[in-house]
CSV table of N, CA and C in Angstrom, one decimal:
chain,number,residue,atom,x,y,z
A,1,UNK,N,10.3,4.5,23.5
A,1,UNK,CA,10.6,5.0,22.1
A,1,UNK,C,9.9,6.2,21.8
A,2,UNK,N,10.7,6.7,21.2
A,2,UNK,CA,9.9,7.9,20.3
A,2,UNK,C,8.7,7.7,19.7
A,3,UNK,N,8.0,8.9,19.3
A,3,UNK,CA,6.6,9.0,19.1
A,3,UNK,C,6.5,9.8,17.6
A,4,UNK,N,6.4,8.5,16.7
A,4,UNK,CA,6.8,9.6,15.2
A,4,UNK,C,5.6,9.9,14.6
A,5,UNK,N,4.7,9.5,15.3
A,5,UNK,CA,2.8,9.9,14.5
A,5,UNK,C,2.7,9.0,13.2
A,6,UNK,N,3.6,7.8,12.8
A,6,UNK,CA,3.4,7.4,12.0
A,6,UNK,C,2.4,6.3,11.9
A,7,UNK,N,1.2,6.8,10.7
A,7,UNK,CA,-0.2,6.2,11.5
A,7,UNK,C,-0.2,4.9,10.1
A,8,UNK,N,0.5,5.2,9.0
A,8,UNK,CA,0.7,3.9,8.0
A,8,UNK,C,1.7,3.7,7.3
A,9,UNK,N,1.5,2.7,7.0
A,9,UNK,CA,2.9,2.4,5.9
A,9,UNK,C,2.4,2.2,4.3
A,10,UNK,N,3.1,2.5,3.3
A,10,UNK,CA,2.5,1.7,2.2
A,10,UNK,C,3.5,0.9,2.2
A,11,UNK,N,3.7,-0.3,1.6
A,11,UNK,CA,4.1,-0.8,0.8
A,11,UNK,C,3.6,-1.2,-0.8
A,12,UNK,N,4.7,-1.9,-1.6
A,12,UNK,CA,4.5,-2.3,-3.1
A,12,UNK,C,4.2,-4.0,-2.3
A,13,UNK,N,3.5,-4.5,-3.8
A,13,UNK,CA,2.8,-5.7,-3.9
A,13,UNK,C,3.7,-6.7,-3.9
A,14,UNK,N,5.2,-6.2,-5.0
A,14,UNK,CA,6.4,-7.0,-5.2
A,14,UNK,C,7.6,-7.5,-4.8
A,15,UNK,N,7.0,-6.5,-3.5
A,15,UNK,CA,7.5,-6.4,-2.6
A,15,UNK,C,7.7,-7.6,-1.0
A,16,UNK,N,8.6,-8.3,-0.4
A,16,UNK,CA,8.1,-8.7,1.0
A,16,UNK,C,7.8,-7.9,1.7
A,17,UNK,N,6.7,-8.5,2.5
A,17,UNK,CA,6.0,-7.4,3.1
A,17,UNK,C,6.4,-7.5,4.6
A,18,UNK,N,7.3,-8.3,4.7
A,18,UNK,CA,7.4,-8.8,6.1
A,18,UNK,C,8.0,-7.7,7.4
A,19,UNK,N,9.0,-6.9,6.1
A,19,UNK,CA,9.7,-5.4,7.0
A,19,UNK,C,8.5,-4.5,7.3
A,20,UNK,N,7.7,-4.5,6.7
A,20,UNK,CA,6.4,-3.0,6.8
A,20,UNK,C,5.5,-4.0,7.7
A,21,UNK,N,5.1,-5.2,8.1
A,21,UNK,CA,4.1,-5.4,8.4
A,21,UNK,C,5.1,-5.2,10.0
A,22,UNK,N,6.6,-5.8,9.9
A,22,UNK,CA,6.8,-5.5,11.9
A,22,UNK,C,7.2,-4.4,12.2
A,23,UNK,N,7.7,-3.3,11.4
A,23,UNK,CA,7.6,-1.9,11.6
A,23,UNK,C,6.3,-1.5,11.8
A,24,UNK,N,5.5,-1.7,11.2
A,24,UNK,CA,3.9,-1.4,11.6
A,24,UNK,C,3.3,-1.6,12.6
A,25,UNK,N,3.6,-3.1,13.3
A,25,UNK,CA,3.6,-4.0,14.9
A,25,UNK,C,4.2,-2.6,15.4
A,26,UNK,N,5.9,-2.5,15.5
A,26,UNK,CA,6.4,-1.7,16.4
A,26,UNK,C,5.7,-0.4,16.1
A,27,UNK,N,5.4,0.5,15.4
A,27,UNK,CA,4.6,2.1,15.7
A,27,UNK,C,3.1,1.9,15.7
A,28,UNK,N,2.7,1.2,15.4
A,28,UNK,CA,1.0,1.1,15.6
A,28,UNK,C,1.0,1.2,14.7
A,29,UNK,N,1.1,1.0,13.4
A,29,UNK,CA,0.7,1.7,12.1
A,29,UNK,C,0.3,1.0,11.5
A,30,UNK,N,-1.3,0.8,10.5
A,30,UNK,CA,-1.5,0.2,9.3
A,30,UNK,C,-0.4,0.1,8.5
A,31,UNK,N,-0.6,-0.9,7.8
A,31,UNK,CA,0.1,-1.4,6.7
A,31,UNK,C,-0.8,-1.4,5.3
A,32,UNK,N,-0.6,-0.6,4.4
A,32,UNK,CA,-1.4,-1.2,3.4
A,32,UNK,C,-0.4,-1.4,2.0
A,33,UNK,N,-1.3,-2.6,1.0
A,33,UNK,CA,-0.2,-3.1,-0.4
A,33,UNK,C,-1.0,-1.9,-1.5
A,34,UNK,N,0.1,-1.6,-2.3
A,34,UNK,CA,-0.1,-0.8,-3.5
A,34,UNK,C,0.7,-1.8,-4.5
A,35,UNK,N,-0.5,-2.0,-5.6
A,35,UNK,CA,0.4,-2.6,-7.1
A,35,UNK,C,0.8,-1.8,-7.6
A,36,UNK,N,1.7,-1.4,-7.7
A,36,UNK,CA,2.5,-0.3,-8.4
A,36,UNK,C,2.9,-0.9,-10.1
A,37,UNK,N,3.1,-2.2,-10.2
A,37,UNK,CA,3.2,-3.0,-11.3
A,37,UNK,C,2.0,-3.7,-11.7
A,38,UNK,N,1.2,-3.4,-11.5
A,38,UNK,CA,-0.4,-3.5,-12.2
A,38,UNK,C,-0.1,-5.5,-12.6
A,39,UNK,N,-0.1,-6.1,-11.5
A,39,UNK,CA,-0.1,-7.5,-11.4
A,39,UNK,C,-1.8,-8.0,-12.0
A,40,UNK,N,-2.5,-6.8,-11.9
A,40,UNK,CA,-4.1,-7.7,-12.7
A,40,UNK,C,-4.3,-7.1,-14.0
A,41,UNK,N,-3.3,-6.4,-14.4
A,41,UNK,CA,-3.6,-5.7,-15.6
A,41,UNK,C,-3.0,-6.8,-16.9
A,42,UNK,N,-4.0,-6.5,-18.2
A,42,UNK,CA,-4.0,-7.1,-19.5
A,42,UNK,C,-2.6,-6.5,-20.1
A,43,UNK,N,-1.5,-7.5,-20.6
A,43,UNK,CA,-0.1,-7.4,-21.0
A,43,UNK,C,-0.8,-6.3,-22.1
A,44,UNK,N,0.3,-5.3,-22.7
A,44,UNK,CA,-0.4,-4.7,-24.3
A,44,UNK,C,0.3,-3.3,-24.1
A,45,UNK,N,-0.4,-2.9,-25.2
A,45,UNK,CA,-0.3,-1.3,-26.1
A,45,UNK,C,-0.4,-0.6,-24.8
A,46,UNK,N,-1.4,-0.8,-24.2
A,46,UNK,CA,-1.8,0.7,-23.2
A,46,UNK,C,-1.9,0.2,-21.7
A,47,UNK,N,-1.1,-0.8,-21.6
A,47,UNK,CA,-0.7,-1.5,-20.1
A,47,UNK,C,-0.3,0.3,-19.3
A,48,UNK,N,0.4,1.1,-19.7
A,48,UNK,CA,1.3,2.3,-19.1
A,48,UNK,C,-0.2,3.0,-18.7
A,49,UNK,N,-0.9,3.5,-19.6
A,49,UNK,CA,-1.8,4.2,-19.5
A,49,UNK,C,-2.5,3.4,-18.3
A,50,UNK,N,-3.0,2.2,-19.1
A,50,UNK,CA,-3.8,1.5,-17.7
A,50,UNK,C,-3.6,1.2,-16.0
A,51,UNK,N,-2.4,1.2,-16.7
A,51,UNK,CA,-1.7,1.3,-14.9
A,51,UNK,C,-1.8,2.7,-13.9
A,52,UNK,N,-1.9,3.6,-14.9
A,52,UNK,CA,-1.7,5.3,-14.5
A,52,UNK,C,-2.8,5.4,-13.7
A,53,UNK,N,-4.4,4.5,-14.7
A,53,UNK,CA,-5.2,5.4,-14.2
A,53,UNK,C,-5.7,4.2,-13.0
A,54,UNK,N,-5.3,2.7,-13.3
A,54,UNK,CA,-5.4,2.3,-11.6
A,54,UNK,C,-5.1,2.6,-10.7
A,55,UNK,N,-4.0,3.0,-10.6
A,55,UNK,CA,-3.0,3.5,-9.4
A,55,UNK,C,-4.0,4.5,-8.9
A,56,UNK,N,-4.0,6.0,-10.3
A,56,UNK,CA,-5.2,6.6,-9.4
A,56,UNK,C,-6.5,6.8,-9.6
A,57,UNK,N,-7.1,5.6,-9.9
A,57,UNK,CA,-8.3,5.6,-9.5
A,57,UNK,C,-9.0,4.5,-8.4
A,58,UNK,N,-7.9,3.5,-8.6
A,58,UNK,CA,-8.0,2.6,-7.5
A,58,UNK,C,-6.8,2.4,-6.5
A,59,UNK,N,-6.0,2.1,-6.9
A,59,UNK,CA,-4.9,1.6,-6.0
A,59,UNK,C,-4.6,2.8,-5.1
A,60,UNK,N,-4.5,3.8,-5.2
A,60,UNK,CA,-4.2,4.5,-4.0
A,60,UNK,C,-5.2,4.9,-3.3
A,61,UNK,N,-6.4,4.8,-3.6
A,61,UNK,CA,-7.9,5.1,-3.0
A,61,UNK,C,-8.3,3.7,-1.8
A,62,UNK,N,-7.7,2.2,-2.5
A,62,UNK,CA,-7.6,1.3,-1.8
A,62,UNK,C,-6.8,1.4,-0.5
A,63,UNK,N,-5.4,1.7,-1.2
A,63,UNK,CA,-4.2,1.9,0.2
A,63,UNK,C,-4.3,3.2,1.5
A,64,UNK,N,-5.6,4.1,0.6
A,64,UNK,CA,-6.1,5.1,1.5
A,64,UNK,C,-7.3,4.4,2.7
A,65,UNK,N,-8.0,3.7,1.8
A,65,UNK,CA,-9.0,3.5,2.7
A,65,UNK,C,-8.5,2.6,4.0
A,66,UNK,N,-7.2,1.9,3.7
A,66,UNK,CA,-6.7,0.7,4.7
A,66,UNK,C,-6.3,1.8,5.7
A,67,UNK,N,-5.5,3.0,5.2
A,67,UNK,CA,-4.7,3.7,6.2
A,67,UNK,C,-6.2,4.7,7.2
A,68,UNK,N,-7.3,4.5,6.6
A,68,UNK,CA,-8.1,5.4,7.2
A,68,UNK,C,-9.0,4.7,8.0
A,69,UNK,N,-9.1,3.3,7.9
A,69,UNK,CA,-10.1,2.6,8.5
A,69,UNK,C,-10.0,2.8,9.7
A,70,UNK,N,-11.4,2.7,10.7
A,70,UNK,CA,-10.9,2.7,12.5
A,70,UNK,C,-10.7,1.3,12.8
A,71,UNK,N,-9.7,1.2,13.3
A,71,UNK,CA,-9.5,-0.2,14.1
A,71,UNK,C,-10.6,-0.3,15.1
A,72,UNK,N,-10.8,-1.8,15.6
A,72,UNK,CA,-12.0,-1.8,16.6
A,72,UNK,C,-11.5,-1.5,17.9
């Protein structure tokens, strides 16, 4: 097979994860989850806001560190 350099996948949380985790098996690639729907976030007024700044201050810094880790 071809050689696509693809070294991760994201997926969403609300996602089945089952397609990204055996496409990941088949290229070598991490798999990491992003909540894109702020599943731990407080229902409310500034849910929007709060989500904005999880995503980036956590959630993609999380799905970064999966994609960056060294495998053993």
């Amino acid at each position: 097979p071809a050689n696509h350099n693809v070294r991760c996948l994201v997926t969403e949380l609300q996602l089945d994860d089952r397609t990204a985790e055996r496409l990941g098996q088949t290229l070598g690639a991490k798999v990491a989850v992003l909540d894109s729907i702020g599943t731990t976030l407080t229902p409310g007024a500034a849910l929007c806001v709060n989500l904005l700044e999880d995503l980036a201050l956590e959630g993609l810094a999380n799905a970064l560190a999966v994609c960056l880790e060294h495998s053993p």
